[in-house]
């Protein structure tokens, strides 16, 4: 008896790549003209800019335009509450609408002013799905690493697709990431300052069981370079990555873990899921994230990057080795932290975590 054909998600992958490229264009426009006044602070003290909102609206617009006949469910980070409440919020909403329309007319061959302010607010709010373990759900972080975006460092537009709770498509747009392998922190900082020029801006894309790929963010179609991780066991040669912000991940704890493993190189500190892309292409062998114990992770911070790492041959789990369960709604509950690495290094890492006595804060 012939076995049932396995499901593929090629069309959704193509649509996700187009949506991420379009939203990345908007982010690049805003980064060139970013002013402090166009930034609000959410109750959790994280900044959100007109680019976060604009990118969310554009991804929702692009996906629905390309797949008009499919039901649309999206779990996304932002909502329009702050844009409806105050005069300042309404002013931002007008700017976001103008920016979305400008980007659509410049990049997507549509007429100017094609979307009203209400349309844009509704597109932002179309990201209010609760997700779950049944059916299809897009998962979007319109700008991951907003602090990196504001600080002209790394950030990423991150879009994934869940099918029955498993990630089946993952795309990362990284406008400030060098296309060449990262040598050191100075090099990556220099790239960020040269966004939009040759050699800067990477898109990572993966489909379940079909591999992970990288290529220039500018351009069309699927990125062409397949990523396949090597498996070094020489810990004196490996490097680890972690958040730029020590508030997001305990740098003292990760230093202790690295020492336990025999890692001698200093860490590469980058904002956003650009770290997952960088891991998948071999810029470093380990990505560690150990937030404060009161912090609760959200799925959009990891969905796209997790598939890219796995499809490149890497491993990812929580600190106990349990797989990340993205099918439980908007939150991602897990044990202590998230670790991802090349396979042999990953095994040693889990063992080292068991052996260290001090736990993160
Ligand atoms: N106190 C905290 N601890 C851990 N993570 C935090 C945090 N405050 C915010 N974050 C999350 O960390 C993400 C950035 O991760 P990184 O440190 O790898 O750049 C943020 O994504 P956004 O920038 O999308 O809000 C946010 O979701
Ligand atoms: Mg945020
Ligand atoms: Mg995020
Ligand atoms: Mg974000």
XYZ file of C-alpha atoms and ligand atoms in Angstrom:
391
model
C 0.000 0.000 0.000
C 1.376 3.397 -0.937
C 2.073 5.606 2.048
C 0.056 8.800 2.379
C 1.849 11.769 0.818
C 3.353 14.018 3.468
C 1.857 17.498 3.649
C 4.010 20.306 2.319
C 3.672 23.996 3.055
C 5.484 25.493 0.067
C 2.768 28.005 -0.809
C 2.551 29.248 2.769
C 6.350 29.531 2.844
C 6.338 31.697 -0.303
C 3.595 33.919 1.140
C 5.483 34.248 4.438
C 8.685 35.243 2.627
C 6.830 37.961 0.695
C 5.150 39.277 3.843
C 8.421 39.386 5.798
C 10.240 41.160 2.963
C 7.496 43.796 2.734
C 7.422 44.405 6.497
C 11.226 44.557 6.605
C 11.118 47.333 3.991
C 8.814 49.331 6.262
C 11.149 48.803 9.222
C 14.128 49.989 7.201
C 12.261 53.163 6.199
C 11.429 53.913 9.814
C 14.885 53.174 11.112
C 16.214 55.870 8.842
C 13.883 58.457 10.361
C 13.310 57.181 13.874
C 12.590 59.784 16.500
C 12.112 59.212 20.208
C 8.634 60.745 20.074
C 7.434 57.969 17.826
C 7.988 55.388 20.486
C 5.635 54.378 23.297
C 6.422 52.309 26.366
C 4.203 49.369 27.207
C 3.402 48.417 30.784
C 6.198 45.816 30.733
C 8.678 48.630 30.037
C 9.392 47.442 26.496
C 9.354 50.066 23.763
C 7.074 49.821 20.754
C 7.490 51.988 17.687
C 5.414 52.911 14.661
C 7.430 50.249 12.851
C 6.229 47.460 15.188
C 2.615 48.397 14.469
C 3.170 49.094 10.782
C 5.005 45.824 10.210
C 2.224 43.891 11.972
C -0.432 45.539 9.771
C 1.568 44.857 6.603
C 2.172 41.180 7.353
C -1.551 40.674 8.047
C -2.431 42.564 4.844
C 0.052 40.654 2.688
C -0.875 37.175 3.966
C -4.591 37.776 3.518
C -4.107 39.283 0.060
C -2.119 36.256 -1.099
C -4.386 33.647 0.497
C -7.844 35.234 0.283
C -9.760 31.979 0.425
C -8.183 30.481 3.530
C -9.335 31.119 7.099
C -6.935 33.565 8.779
C -5.723 33.190 12.343
C -2.694 35.098 13.617
C -1.051 35.236 17.043
C 0.901 38.491 17.040
C 2.594 40.637 19.656
C 0.958 44.036 19.211
C -2.631 45.324 19.469
C -4.188 48.694 18.726
C -5.355 49.559 22.280
C -2.788 52.312 22.854
C -3.491 53.733 19.385
C -7.203 54.223 20.119
C -7.007 55.592 23.687
C -5.320 58.995 23.623
C -4.801 61.892 21.249
C -1.126 60.934 21.112
C -2.107 57.376 20.180
C -4.406 58.620 17.437
C -1.580 60.753 16.081
C 0.625 57.681 15.938
C -2.168 55.742 14.201
C -2.281 58.379 11.461
C 1.487 58.129 10.983
C 1.339 54.329 10.886
C -1.420 54.435 8.267
C 0.613 56.793 6.073
C 3.686 54.606 6.452
C 1.807 51.397 5.606
C 0.272 53.001 2.508
C 3.617 54.424 1.389
C 5.256 51.035 1.726
C 2.441 49.274 -0.123
C 2.541 51.715 -3.014
C 6.352 51.650 -3.235
C 6.822 47.913 -2.856
C 3.629 46.038 -3.638
C 2.292 47.744 -6.782
C -0.892 48.984 -5.142
C -2.374 52.473 -5.345
C -1.534 55.104 -2.696
C -3.837 55.492 0.325
C -5.403 52.150 -0.334
C -5.960 51.489 3.383
C -7.898 53.715 5.791
C -6.840 54.243 9.407
C -9.629 51.905 10.515
C -8.388 49.260 8.072
C -4.889 49.512 9.529
C -6.106 49.292 13.135
C -8.217 46.265 12.193
C -5.224 44.620 10.501
C -3.159 45.145 13.661
C -5.950 43.590 15.725
C -6.208 40.594 13.404
C -3.215 39.317 15.374
C -5.367 38.627 18.431
C -5.762 34.872 17.909
C -5.211 32.660 20.927
C -3.457 30.013 18.795
C -3.580 26.486 20.197
C -2.977 22.899 19.166
C -5.607 22.633 16.409
C -5.511 23.914 12.839
C -3.354 26.645 11.309
C -2.110 29.761 13.109
C 0.364 32.343 11.877
C 2.671 33.572 14.641
C 4.194 37.028 14.251
C 6.675 39.194 16.070
C 6.608 42.244 13.787
C 9.850 43.523 15.278
C 11.702 41.237 17.619
C 14.403 43.160 19.418
C 12.611 46.505 19.506
C 15.398 47.744 21.786
C 17.918 46.737 19.133
C 15.797 48.476 16.491
C 15.731 51.713 18.480
C 19.443 51.388 19.318
C 20.408 50.736 15.650
C 21.587 47.219 16.467
C 19.997 43.917 15.423
C 16.269 43.229 15.075
C 14.164 40.749 13.125
C 10.735 40.428 11.533
C 9.698 36.943 12.632
C 6.853 34.964 11.067
C 5.990 31.330 11.632
C 3.096 29.020 10.871
C 1.762 26.439 13.306
C -0.169 23.393 12.086
C -1.708 21.361 14.891
C 0.686 22.994 17.356
C 3.889 22.261 15.392
C 5.922 24.892 13.517
C 5.797 24.103 9.787
C 7.091 27.377 8.304
C 9.545 29.881 9.787
C 10.895 33.072 8.235
C 13.214 35.689 9.752
C 13.938 39.015 8.087
C 17.125 40.496 9.583
C 17.735 43.894 7.927
C 20.872 44.759 9.935
C 22.611 41.380 9.833
C 25.728 40.936 7.681
C 25.334 38.438 4.849
C 28.760 37.056 5.670
C 29.405 35.018 8.787
C 29.861 37.192 11.901
C 33.495 37.376 12.945
C 33.147 39.585 16.017
C 30.916 42.041 17.851
C 32.552 45.050 16.181
C 31.859 43.659 12.725
C 28.196 43.061 13.424
C 27.799 46.544 14.907
C 29.361 48.031 11.799
C 26.933 46.095 9.580
C 23.975 47.465 11.504
C 25.158 50.960 10.722
C 25.231 50.044 7.013
C 21.710 48.647 6.715
C 20.324 48.815 3.198
C 23.753 48.625 1.560
C 25.315 45.672 -0.268
C 26.241 42.806 1.985
C 23.799 43.711 4.788
C 20.318 42.221 5.315
C 19.553 38.499 5.468
C 16.403 36.427 5.143
C 16.230 32.958 6.709
C 13.437 30.591 5.678
C 12.532 27.034 6.622
C 9.770 24.569 5.871
C 9.371 21.467 8.014
C 11.314 18.513 6.568
C 12.449 20.641 3.608
C 15.508 22.356 5.081
C 16.555 25.837 6.136
C 17.888 28.432 3.716
C 19.452 31.893 3.847
C 19.956 34.647 1.310
C 19.933 38.401 0.797
C 16.877 40.149 2.236
C 16.609 42.332 -0.850
C 15.515 40.451 -3.945
C 12.741 38.035 -4.725
C 11.869 34.411 -4.309
C 13.183 31.868 -1.866
C 16.657 32.312 -0.390
C 19.039 29.891 -2.082
C 21.769 28.820 0.337
C 20.878 25.671 2.271
C 22.107 25.690 5.859
C 23.608 22.540 7.302
C 25.273 22.764 10.690
C 28.598 21.149 11.422
C 29.107 19.443 14.766
C 32.305 20.642 16.440
C 33.204 19.045 19.754
C 36.154 21.269 20.529
C 34.746 23.597 23.156
C 37.763 25.881 23.073
C 36.714 26.717 19.496
C 32.992 27.261 20.046
C 31.316 30.535 20.778
C 27.937 31.173 22.409
C 25.326 33.841 21.792
C 22.928 35.518 24.164
C 20.723 38.610 24.422
C 22.395 41.969 24.168
C 20.209 43.060 27.095
C 21.288 41.460 30.388
C 17.746 42.098 31.631
C 16.468 39.560 29.085
C 18.916 36.793 29.945
C 21.208 36.342 32.941
C 24.722 36.988 31.642
C 26.350 35.832 34.898
C 24.607 32.472 34.753
C 25.498 31.902 31.096
C 29.144 32.795 31.812
C 29.198 30.125 34.494
C 27.661 27.554 32.147
C 30.113 28.411 29.410
C 33.044 28.036 31.812
C 31.711 24.641 32.893
C 31.670 23.552 29.233
C 35.204 24.783 28.622
C 34.081 27.566 26.301
C 36.779 30.223 26.347
C 35.652 32.649 23.652
C 33.709 35.704 24.747
C 29.983 35.621 23.961
C 28.405 37.248 20.957
C 25.572 39.440 22.248
C 22.846 40.160 19.722
C 19.274 41.378 19.974
C 16.393 39.344 18.586
C 15.895 36.029 16.808
C 18.729 37.028 14.493
C 20.588 34.790 17.003
C 18.672 31.741 15.760
C 19.530 32.578 12.155
C 23.159 33.144 13.099
C 23.229 29.782 14.907
C 21.680 28.006 11.897
C 24.407 29.306 9.576
C 27.206 28.493 12.010
C 28.222 31.943 13.301
C 28.226 30.444 16.811
C 27.463 26.970 18.157
C 25.224 27.863 21.116
C 22.360 30.249 21.880
C 21.448 30.639 25.562
C 18.441 32.404 27.046
C 17.907 32.400 30.812
C 15.456 35.162 31.752
C 14.537 36.214 35.264
C 12.419 33.512 36.841
C 9.338 35.737 36.995
C 9.437 36.269 33.202
C 6.955 34.337 31.066
C 7.988 33.695 27.463
C 5.676 34.306 24.502
C 5.524 32.026 21.464
C 6.276 34.739 18.880
C 9.734 35.232 20.357
C 10.814 31.695 19.334
C 8.505 30.015 16.774
C 10.222 31.037 13.522
C 13.764 30.735 14.852
C 13.163 27.301 16.385
C 12.249 25.760 13.016
C 15.198 27.410 11.262
C 17.595 25.950 13.841
C 16.049 22.466 13.647
C 15.922 22.386 9.859
C 19.610 23.350 9.762
C 20.335 20.295 11.934
C 20.459 22.004 15.334
C 18.677 21.218 18.598
C 16.436 23.428 20.705
C 14.578 22.806 23.963
C 14.030 24.217 27.412
C 16.739 23.873 30.055
C 15.500 20.412 31.088
C 15.646 19.108 27.505
C 11.863 19.204 26.972
C 10.733 20.323 23.507
C 9.143 23.775 23.255
C 5.362 23.404 23.074
C 3.986 26.182 20.860
C 0.468 24.714 20.842
C -0.691 25.995 24.236
C -1.749 29.501 23.250
C 0.100 32.816 23.329
C 2.363 31.921 26.235
C 5.299 29.535 26.119
C 5.737 27.912 29.515
C 8.992 26.108 30.091
C 11.624 25.062 32.574
C 14.098 27.910 33.372
C 15.365 28.885 29.937
C 15.817 28.045 26.267
C 18.919 26.442 24.865
C 19.781 25.784 21.248
C 23.017 24.422 19.806
C 24.698 22.077 17.375
C 23.857 18.446 18.322
C 26.930 17.316 20.260
C 27.354 20.654 21.978
C 23.662 20.575 22.920
C 24.052 17.223 24.684
C 26.998 18.504 26.683
C 25.126 21.696 27.456
C 22.154 19.875 28.992
C 24.574 17.836 31.110
C 26.360 21.012 32.258
C 23.023 22.603 33.218
C 22.284 19.568 35.401
C 25.638 19.915 37.088
C 25.768 23.622 37.847
C 24.610 24.337 41.348
C 23.518 27.946 41.097
C 20.341 28.562 39.136
C 19.509 31.770 37.260
C 17.972 34.578 39.305
N 12.547 41.101 31.307
C 12.602 40.328 30.226
N 13.154 39.097 30.279
C 13.230 38.322 29.189
N 12.768 38.691 27.985
C 12.202 39.894 27.863
C 12.083 40.778 28.974
N 11.478 41.908 28.543
C 11.219 41.728 27.228
N 11.646 40.509 26.831
C 11.521 39.878 25.518
O 12.785 39.729 24.898
C 12.619 39.937 23.522
C 13.903 40.319 22.865
O 14.798 39.282 23.018
P 16.357 39.522 22.887
O 16.852 39.907 24.221
O 16.847 38.181 22.433
O 16.543 40.591 21.877
C 11.569 41.011 23.455
O 10.949 40.951 22.211
P 10.412 42.339 21.537
O 11.584 43.172 21.255
O 9.723 41.776 20.350
O 9.449 42.940 22.528
C 10.625 40.670 24.591
O 9.576 39.822 24.187
Mg 7.833 43.912 22.406
Mg 10.034 39.688 20.527
Mg 8.350 42.562 19.074
